[in-house]
Short mmCIF file of C-alpha atoms and ligand atoms in Angstrom, two decimals:
data_model
loop_
_atom_site.label_atom_id
_atom_site.label_comp_id
_atom_site.label_asym_id
_atom_site.label_seq_id
_atom_site.Cartn_x
_atom_site.Cartn_y
_atom_site.Cartn_z
CA MET A 1 17.13 8.25 -18.41
CA HIS A 2 16.59 4.65 -17.19
CA GLN A 3 13.17 3.38 -18.24
CA ILE A 4 11.62 0.55 -16.28
CA ILE A 5 8.34 -1.32 -16.79
CA VAL A 6 6.43 -1.48 -13.49
CA LEU A 7 3.73 -4.15 -13.17
CA ASN A 8 1.19 -4.86 -10.43
CA CYS A 9 -0.76 -8.02 -11.25
CA GLY A 10 -3.99 -8.78 -9.39
CA SER A 11 -6.40 -11.66 -9.99
CA SER A 12 -8.42 -9.76 -12.62
CA SER A 13 -6.28 -6.72 -13.36
CA ILE A 14 -2.76 -5.65 -14.29
CA LYS A 15 -1.64 -2.11 -13.49
CA PHE A 16 1.32 -1.05 -15.61
CA ALA A 17 3.61 1.93 -16.15
CA ILE A 18 6.77 2.90 -17.93
CA MET A 19 8.74 4.94 -15.46
CA ASP A 20 12.04 6.77 -15.56
CA ALA A 21 13.87 5.40 -12.52
CA ASP A 22 15.91 8.61 -12.27
CA SER A 23 13.04 11.12 -12.10
CA GLY A 24 10.01 9.03 -11.03
CA GLU A 25 8.09 10.37 -14.07
CA ALA A 26 5.82 7.88 -15.89
CA SER A 27 5.51 8.24 -19.68
CA LEU A 28 2.76 5.60 -19.90
CA THR A 29 0.35 4.39 -17.21
CA GLY A 30 -2.56 2.03 -17.53
CA VAL A 31 -4.59 -0.87 -16.29
CA ALA A 32 -5.77 -4.05 -17.97
CA GLU A 33 -9.03 -4.75 -16.16
CA ASN A 34 -11.89 -7.23 -15.99
CA LEU A 35 -9.51 -10.00 -17.05
CA GLY A 36 -11.33 -13.31 -17.43
CA ASN A 37 -14.61 -11.45 -18.11
CA SER A 38 -16.45 -10.66 -21.32
CA ASP A 39 -15.55 -6.96 -21.10
CA ALA A 40 -11.79 -7.29 -20.58
CA ARG A 41 -10.03 -4.12 -21.70
CA ILE A 42 -6.97 -1.93 -21.33
CA LYS A 43 -7.24 1.71 -20.26
CA TYR A 44 -4.07 3.71 -20.65
CA LYS A 45 -2.73 7.24 -20.61
CA THR A 46 0.22 8.85 -22.35
CA GLY A 47 0.67 12.47 -21.30
CA GLN A 48 -2.83 13.97 -21.12
CA GLN A 49 -4.31 11.50 -23.61
CA SER A 50 -6.53 8.66 -22.27
CA GLU A 51 -7.44 5.65 -24.42
CA VAL A 52 -9.42 2.43 -24.03
CA MET A 53 -8.42 -0.68 -25.95
CA PRO A 54 -10.83 -3.63 -25.85
CA LEU A 55 -9.25 -7.06 -25.32
CA PRO A 56 -10.69 -10.29 -26.74
CA GLU A 57 -13.54 -11.63 -24.56
CA TYR A 58 -12.33 -13.49 -21.45
CA ALA A 59 -8.71 -12.44 -22.09
CA GLU A 60 -6.41 -13.54 -19.25
CA HIS A 61 -3.05 -12.22 -18.03
CA LYS A 62 -1.05 -13.76 -20.90
CA LEU A 63 -3.08 -12.07 -23.63
CA ALA A 64 -3.25 -8.81 -21.70
CA LEU A 65 0.53 -8.74 -21.26
CA ALA A 66 1.08 -9.44 -24.95
CA SER A 67 -1.11 -6.36 -25.69
CA ILE A 68 0.73 -4.30 -23.06
CA GLN A 69 4.02 -5.36 -24.68
CA ALA A 70 2.69 -4.14 -28.07
CA LEU A 71 1.62 -0.83 -26.50
CA ILE A 72 5.02 -0.35 -24.90
CA SER A 73 6.89 -1.07 -28.12
CA GLU A 74 4.78 1.66 -29.83
CA GLN A 75 6.08 4.19 -27.27
CA ASN A 76 9.61 4.31 -28.63
CA SER A 77 10.88 3.46 -25.18
CA ALA A 78 13.78 1.18 -24.37
CA PRO A 79 12.99 -0.39 -20.99
CA LEU A 80 15.92 -1.92 -19.10
CA ALA A 81 14.03 -4.14 -16.67
CA VAL A 82 10.60 -5.14 -15.37
CA GLY A 83 9.72 -4.49 -11.70
CA HIS A 84 6.87 -6.55 -10.24
CA ARG A 85 4.95 -5.54 -7.14
CA VAL A 86 4.36 -8.65 -5.02
CA VAL A 87 2.09 -8.28 -2.00
CA HIS A 88 3.49 -10.95 0.33
CA GLY A 89 7.10 -12.00 0.68
CA GLY A 90 6.66 -13.89 3.96
CA GLU A 91 9.93 -14.15 5.89
CA THR A 92 11.80 -15.42 2.84
CA PHE A 93 12.05 -12.08 1.06
CA THR A 94 13.56 -9.30 3.14
CA GLN A 95 14.42 -7.23 0.09
CA SER A 96 13.76 -7.04 -3.66
CA VAL A 97 15.19 -9.91 -5.76
CA LEU A 98 16.01 -10.84 -9.33
CA ILE A 99 13.41 -13.43 -10.33
CA ASP A 100 14.73 -16.88 -11.22
CA ASP A 101 13.27 -20.39 -10.87
CA GLU A 102 14.31 -20.60 -7.23
CA VAL A 103 12.53 -17.32 -6.43
CA LYS A 104 9.37 -18.51 -8.21
CA HIS A 105 9.50 -21.74 -6.22
CA ALA A 106 9.87 -19.78 -2.95
CA LEU A 107 7.00 -17.52 -4.00
CA LYS A 108 4.73 -20.57 -4.35
CA ALA A 109 5.48 -21.38 -0.72
CA THR A 110 3.89 -18.03 0.29
CA PHE A 111 0.56 -18.69 -1.49
CA HIS A 112 -1.28 -19.65 1.72
CA MET A 113 -0.36 -16.25 3.20
CA ALA A 114 -1.93 -14.21 0.39
CA PRO A 115 -4.21 -16.59 -1.52
CA LEU A 116 -5.89 -13.80 -3.51
CA HIS A 117 -2.73 -11.89 -4.40
CA ASN A 118 0.41 -14.02 -4.68
CA PRO A 119 -0.86 -16.66 -7.16
CA ALA A 120 -1.97 -13.78 -9.41
CA ALA A 121 1.44 -12.12 -9.01
CA LEU A 122 3.22 -15.31 -10.08
CA GLN A 123 0.85 -15.75 -13.03
CA GLY A 124 1.65 -12.16 -14.00
CA ILE A 125 5.40 -12.70 -13.61
CA GLU A 126 5.33 -15.78 -15.85
CA SER A 127 3.23 -14.05 -18.52
CA ALA A 128 5.50 -10.98 -18.36
CA GLN A 129 8.59 -13.16 -18.75
CA GLU A 130 7.02 -14.49 -21.97
CA ALA A 131 6.14 -10.98 -23.16
CA PHE A 132 9.56 -9.50 -22.25
CA PRO A 133 11.93 -12.48 -22.47
CA ASP A 134 15.10 -10.42 -22.88
CA LEU A 135 14.62 -8.17 -19.83
CA PRO A 136 15.59 -8.92 -16.22
CA HIS A 137 12.53 -9.26 -13.96
CA VAL A 138 12.70 -8.09 -10.34
CA ALA A 139 10.18 -8.75 -7.54
CA VAL A 140 9.55 -5.97 -5.00
CA PHE A 141 7.61 -7.03 -1.90
CA ASP A 142 5.05 -4.99 0.06
CA THR A 143 6.14 -6.77 3.23
CA ALA A 144 9.94 -6.44 2.86
CA PHE A 145 10.26 -3.02 4.53
CA PHE A 146 8.75 -4.47 7.71
CA GLN A 147 11.14 -7.40 8.01
CA THR A 148 13.17 -5.24 10.43
CA MET A 149 10.34 -5.39 13.02
CA PRO A 150 11.49 -7.00 16.27
CA LYS A 151 9.91 -10.24 17.43
CA HIS A 152 8.00 -8.52 20.25
CA ALA A 153 6.23 -6.40 17.61
CA TYR A 154 5.50 -9.07 15.03
CA LEU A 155 4.47 -12.05 17.18
CA TYR A 156 0.82 -12.51 18.14
CA ALA A 157 0.17 -13.76 21.67
CA LEU A 158 -0.86 -17.13 20.27
CA PRO A 159 0.65 -20.60 20.77
CA LYS A 160 4.16 -20.20 19.39
CA ALA A 161 3.91 -23.32 17.22
CA LEU A 162 1.54 -21.43 14.91
CA TYR A 163 4.42 -19.10 14.09
CA GLU A 164 7.10 -21.77 13.99
CA GLU A 165 5.15 -24.24 11.87
CA HIS A 166 2.91 -21.99 9.76
CA GLY A 167 4.52 -18.54 9.74
CA ILE A 168 1.53 -16.95 11.52
CA ARG A 169 2.76 -13.52 12.64
CA ARG A 170 2.34 -9.88 11.70
CA TYR A 171 4.00 -8.94 8.38
CA GLY A 172 2.79 -5.44 7.47
CA PHE A 173 1.98 -4.14 3.98
CA HIS A 174 2.28 -0.88 1.95
CA GLY A 175 6.05 -1.23 2.56
CA SER A 176 7.10 0.59 -0.62
CA SER A 177 4.96 3.58 0.33
CA HIS A 178 6.25 3.80 3.91
CA TYR A 179 9.81 3.36 2.60
CA PHE A 180 9.35 6.14 0.04
CA VAL A 181 7.78 8.74 2.33
CA SER A 182 10.16 8.02 5.21
CA HIS A 183 13.16 8.64 2.94
CA GLU A 184 11.53 11.77 1.54
CA ALA A 185 10.88 12.97 5.09
CA ALA A 186 14.55 12.43 5.98
CA ARG A 187 15.49 14.50 2.91
CA TYR A 188 13.16 17.33 3.96
CA LEU A 189 14.50 17.15 7.52
CA GLY A 190 18.07 17.32 6.20
CA LYS A 191 19.08 14.28 8.25
CA PRO A 192 20.37 10.81 7.31
CA ILE A 193 17.46 8.35 7.42
CA GLU A 194 19.42 6.32 10.02
CA GLN A 195 18.96 9.23 12.45
CA CYS A 196 15.20 9.70 11.87
CA ASN A 197 12.38 8.61 14.16
CA LEU A 198 9.12 8.86 12.22
CA ILE A 199 5.47 7.90 12.24
CA THR A 200 4.17 7.47 8.69
CA ALA A 201 0.44 7.11 7.95
CA HIS A 202 -0.56 5.73 4.54
CA LEU A 203 -4.27 6.51 4.18
CA GLY A 204 -5.85 5.32 0.94
CA ASN A 205 -8.59 2.75 0.41
CA GLY A 206 -6.32 0.53 2.49
CA CYS A 207 -4.74 2.28 5.49
CA SER A 208 -1.69 1.56 7.59
CA ILE A 209 0.64 3.32 9.95
CA ALA A 210 4.31 2.58 10.60
CA ALA A 211 6.66 3.33 13.49
CA ILE A 212 10.15 3.97 12.17
CA ARG A 213 13.07 4.18 14.60
CA GLN A 214 16.50 5.25 13.31
CA GLY A 215 15.28 4.67 9.77
CA GLN A 216 14.02 1.12 10.35
CA ALA A 217 10.44 -0.08 10.60
CA VAL A 218 9.82 -1.28 14.15
CA ASP A 219 6.03 -1.64 14.10
CA THR A 220 3.06 -1.33 11.77
CA SER A 221 -0.70 -1.72 11.95
CA LEU A 222 -1.42 -4.28 9.20
CA GLY A 223 -0.86 -7.87 10.31
CA PHE A 224 -0.86 -11.38 8.84
CA THR A 225 -3.21 -10.01 6.19
CA PRO A 226 -4.06 -6.40 5.25
CA LEU A 227 -7.10 -6.35 7.57
CA GLU A 228 -5.71 -5.45 11.00
CA GLY A 229 -5.27 -1.99 12.48
CA LEU A 230 -6.81 1.24 11.22
CA VAL A 231 -10.35 1.71 9.92
CA MET A 232 -10.16 1.53 6.10
CA GLY A 233 -12.51 2.17 3.17
CA THR A 234 -14.26 -1.20 3.39
CA ARG A 235 -12.03 -3.11 5.86
CA CYS A 236 -12.74 -3.16 9.57
CA GLY A 237 -9.25 -2.98 11.08
CA ASP A 238 -8.99 -4.07 14.73
CA ILE A 239 -11.97 -5.99 16.12
CA CYS A 240 -12.47 -8.42 18.98
CA PRO A 241 -10.98 -11.72 17.74
CA SER A 242 -14.02 -13.65 19.03
CA LEU A 243 -16.38 -11.90 16.63
CA PRO A 244 -16.00 -14.27 13.65
CA GLY A 245 -17.01 -17.18 15.91
CA VAL A 246 -19.94 -15.19 17.31
CA LEU A 247 -21.13 -14.27 13.81
CA SER A 248 -20.91 -17.85 12.73
CA GLU A 249 -23.06 -19.03 15.66
CA LEU A 250 -25.47 -16.10 15.70
CA LEU A 251 -26.05 -15.67 11.97
CA GLY A 252 -24.79 -18.95 10.49
CA TYR A 253 -22.08 -17.15 8.51
CA ASN A 254 -19.39 -19.39 7.01
CA THR A 255 -15.71 -18.36 6.75
CA LYS A 256 -16.10 -16.97 3.24
CA ARG A 257 -19.08 -14.82 4.21
CA ILE A 258 -17.31 -13.52 7.32
CA SER A 259 -14.20 -12.64 5.30
CA GLU A 260 -16.38 -10.88 2.70
CA MET A 261 -18.05 -8.85 5.43
CA LEU A 262 -14.82 -7.85 7.21
CA ASN A 263 -12.97 -6.99 3.98
CA ARG A 264 -15.63 -5.51 1.71
CA GLU A 265 -18.61 -4.36 3.76
CA SER A 266 -16.99 -2.80 6.83
CA GLY A 267 -14.80 0.23 7.55
CA LEU A 268 -16.05 3.65 6.43
CA LEU A 269 -18.65 1.97 4.20
CA GLY A 270 -19.96 -0.29 6.95
CA ILE A 271 -20.39 2.44 9.55
CA SER A 272 -21.78 5.10 7.22
CA GLY A 273 -23.96 2.74 5.14
CA LEU A 274 -23.22 5.26 2.38
CA SER A 275 -19.75 5.03 0.86
CA ASN A 276 -16.13 3.99 1.32
CA ASP A 277 -15.02 7.24 -0.30
CA CYS A 278 -13.70 9.85 2.11
CA ARG A 279 -14.72 12.76 -0.13
CA THR A 280 -18.34 11.58 -0.33
CA LEU A 281 -18.43 11.15 3.44
CA GLU A 282 -16.97 14.58 4.14
CA GLU A 283 -19.62 16.16 1.90
CA ALA A 284 -22.42 14.10 3.48
CA ALA A 285 -21.23 14.90 7.01
CA GLU A 286 -21.18 18.60 6.16
CA SER A 287 -24.79 18.32 4.98
CA GLY A 288 -25.80 16.79 8.30
CA ASN A 289 -25.53 13.04 7.66
CA GLU A 290 -24.79 11.70 11.17
CA ASP A 291 -23.66 8.23 10.11
CA ALA A 292 -21.12 9.73 7.69
CA ALA A 293 -19.85 12.00 10.48
CA LEU A 294 -19.62 9.05 12.87
CA ALA A 295 -17.68 6.94 10.33
CA LEU A 296 -15.15 9.75 9.86
CA HIS A 297 -14.90 10.29 13.60
CA ILE A 298 -14.15 6.60 14.26
CA PHE A 299 -11.57 6.67 11.43
CA CYS A 300 -9.78 9.66 13.01
CA TYR A 301 -10.10 8.37 16.58
CA ARG A 302 -8.48 5.02 15.71
CA LEU A 303 -5.70 6.75 13.79
CA ALA A 304 -4.99 9.21 16.61
CA LYS A 305 -4.83 6.30 19.10
CA TYR A 306 -2.29 4.51 16.90
CA ILE A 307 -0.18 7.66 16.51
CA GLY A 308 -0.19 8.08 20.31
CA SER A 309 0.85 4.47 20.88
CA TYR A 310 3.59 4.63 18.22
CA MET A 311 5.09 7.65 20.01
CA VAL A 312 5.94 5.12 22.73
CA VAL A 313 7.64 2.91 20.15
CA THR A 314 9.69 5.39 18.09
CA GLY A 315 11.36 7.33 20.91
CA PRO A 316 11.78 11.11 20.40
CA LEU A 317 9.98 11.87 17.14
CA ASP A 318 11.41 13.82 14.18
CA ALA A 319 8.15 14.01 12.19
CA ILE A 320 4.70 12.64 11.54
CA VAL A 321 3.97 11.97 7.84
CA PHE A 322 0.63 11.72 6.02
CA THR A 323 0.37 10.08 2.59
CA GLY A 324 -2.08 8.11 0.35
CA GLY A 325 -5.23 9.54 -1.29
CA ILE A 326 -6.74 10.62 2.04
CA GLY A 327 -3.47 11.60 3.74
CA GLU A 328 -2.37 13.69 0.76
CA ASN A 329 -5.69 15.43 0.17
CA SER A 330 -8.01 15.53 3.14
CA SER A 331 -7.10 18.59 5.19
CA TRP A 332 -10.15 17.86 7.34
CA ILE A 333 -8.95 14.36 8.36
CA ARG A 334 -5.43 15.66 9.09
CA GLU A 335 -6.68 18.55 11.20
CA THR A 336 -9.11 16.34 13.12
CA VAL A 337 -6.51 13.65 13.86
CA ILE A 338 -3.82 16.09 14.96
CA GLY A 339 -6.49 17.99 16.95
CA MET A 340 -6.96 14.81 19.01
CA LEU A 341 -3.21 15.00 19.86
CA GLU A 342 -3.21 18.67 20.86
CA HIS A 343 -2.65 17.93 24.56
CA LEU A 344 0.59 16.20 23.50
CA GLY A 345 1.79 19.46 21.95
CA HIS A 346 0.82 18.97 18.31
CA LYS A 347 -1.17 21.40 16.22
CA VAL A 348 -1.90 21.98 12.54
CA ASP A 349 -1.50 25.38 10.88
CA PRO A 350 -4.85 25.76 9.03
CA GLU A 351 -3.39 27.69 6.08
CA LYS A 352 -0.44 25.37 5.52
CA ASN A 353 -2.82 22.42 5.91
CA LEU A 354 -5.15 23.68 3.17
CA ALA A 355 -2.19 24.37 0.86
CA ALA A 356 -0.79 20.81 1.08
CA ARG A 357 -3.17 19.05 -1.32
CA PHE A 358 -3.39 17.63 -4.84
CA GLY A 359 0.21 16.47 -5.07
CA LYS A 360 1.82 19.32 -3.11
CA ALA A 361 4.07 18.36 -0.23
CA GLY A 362 4.31 20.56 2.85
CA ASN A 363 4.98 20.79 6.55
CA ILE A 364 1.54 21.60 8.02
CA ALA A 365 2.59 21.92 11.68
CA ALA A 366 1.94 25.05 13.72
CA THR A 367 4.15 23.67 16.50
CA ALA A 368 7.80 22.52 16.63
CA LEU A 369 7.38 18.89 15.55
CA PRO A 370 7.11 18.76 11.72
CA ILE A 371 3.94 17.17 10.31
CA TRP A 372 4.65 16.44 6.68
CA VAL A 373 2.21 15.75 3.86
CA ILE A 374 4.20 13.80 1.26
CA PRO A 375 2.71 12.37 -1.96
CA THR A 376 3.74 8.73 -2.21
CA ASN A 377 5.25 7.08 -5.28
CA GLU A 378 5.36 3.32 -4.82
CA GLU A 379 6.04 2.75 -8.54
CA TRP A 380 9.23 4.77 -8.25
CA VAL A 381 10.48 2.54 -5.44
CA ILE A 382 9.77 -0.49 -7.64
CA ALA A 383 11.47 1.11 -10.67
CA ARG A 384 14.58 2.06 -8.67
CA ASP A 385 14.90 -1.40 -7.11
CA ALA A 386 14.40 -3.06 -10.50
CA LEU A 387 17.13 -0.90 -12.02
CA ASN A 388 19.62 -1.37 -9.18
CA ILE A 389 19.14 -5.12 -8.90
CA SER A 390 19.25 -5.69 -12.65
CA LYS A 391 22.52 -3.68 -12.79
CA GLN A 392 24.05 -5.81 -10.02
CA SER A 393 23.11 -8.98 -11.89
CA ASN A 394 24.94 -7.93 -15.08
P1 ADP B 401 -5.78 3.19 -3.13
O1 ADP B 401 -5.51 2.68 -1.75
O2 ADP B 401 -6.84 2.43 -3.85
O3 ADP B 401 -4.52 3.49 -3.95
P2 ADP B 401 -5.95 6.10 -2.88
O4 ADP B 401 -4.61 6.22 -2.23
O5 ADP B 401 -6.13 6.68 -4.22
O6 ADP B 401 -6.48 4.60 -2.88
O7 ADP B 401 -7.00 6.78 -1.87
C1 ADP B 401 -8.37 6.75 -2.11
C2 ADP B 401 -9.05 7.56 -1.02
O8 ADP B 401 -8.55 8.92 -1.08
C3 ADP B 401 -10.55 7.64 -1.15
O9 ADP B 401 -11.16 7.44 0.11
C4 ADP B 401 -10.78 9.08 -1.59
O10 ADP B 401 -12.02 9.57 -1.16
C5 ADP B 401 -9.66 9.79 -0.88
N1 ADP B 401 -9.43 11.12 -1.47
C6 ADP B 401 -8.93 11.44 -2.67
N2 ADP B 401 -8.98 12.80 -2.87
C7 ADP B 401 -9.54 13.33 -1.75
C8 ADP B 401 -9.86 14.64 -1.32
N3 ADP B 401 -9.63 15.71 -2.09
N4 ADP B 401 -10.42 14.80 -0.09
C9 ADP B 401 -10.67 13.74 0.69
N5 ADP B 401 -10.38 12.48 0.35
C10 ADP B 401 -9.83 12.26 -0.85
#
């Protein structure tokens, strides 16, 4: 057993787990939430038992991590390293790295690319280094998996100086999830990953799709930020690039208001006017709510279009993979999306589709091309990288 602490630090929350890097099993999971607010607290789970531990009012990352450290030391575990999820690695980080002063300095240079996420990640890393001073700390980047994309896939058709001087290009996110499910798919297919052409769809609150050719990511739907591409819970995905300017002139919206609208008020929530939650929308649509049905239809239509276009990119496909909360559980979404691809020779087997839910993997295809449902485990990717890199550094 190789136990690793996995941390995901946001601006007001820290998700944490102790995970066995060999099995992917977590013995402790939790979240410190509402940091910086009067009701800061830690919720955690060991086995079936859930607990809530209040933190001092307005507790920040440092205090929260000291409490997480105390919790972990109560568990009788002997962690070997700390793995940190970092959202944006820019072009500097093409793989996971052992964190030292140089890495922290390079991380600061990416702040403009993910102003909400990366400063919080660095704050978390520094607090965790104080809480666990004797352990190696490793950063695992959401963008790293997509650093194999070719230039023709990652460049926007904008003046090239914007890329050369400011790094404005498509980066992609959810890399650990696409990495995990693509390797799992290769295992199920009984082929080396280097011989697999795959389309992987990560459908959670955030959604993205990746084209993987011979085991390497060659395209993905999220761009400079996690807003481009598919319809998501509250994010719009692809829109006409002129719209922010139009909204500003028509409604007097400033940049902050526009960003708020595109990130938090759009997607499934925006179209349905009801919810960003796929389950709620499926129930509402079944009871005759037309806006809920329309939101789900647009979600599926956009996804089917992306799958079709990525078939051009991957070459002869070995499998399509669904993952994330929606991809792993919504048989309705999967059947509807694949139904839109029926003229291309793809079809879902209704029984197999219903069986692949709630953490169960399965090939749901009725036709020759496998369509896999694979539960993702991003924390396991982080734990394995943290273990391997900390071993190499010894
Ligand atoms: P996050 O991106 O925050 O990690 P998840 O991967 O947990 O999110 O996905 C959340 C989404 O999964 C929500 O839209 C939720 O409605 C959907 N979901 C979870 N279970 C089901 C289910 N049984 N049927 C349909 N959708 C589901």
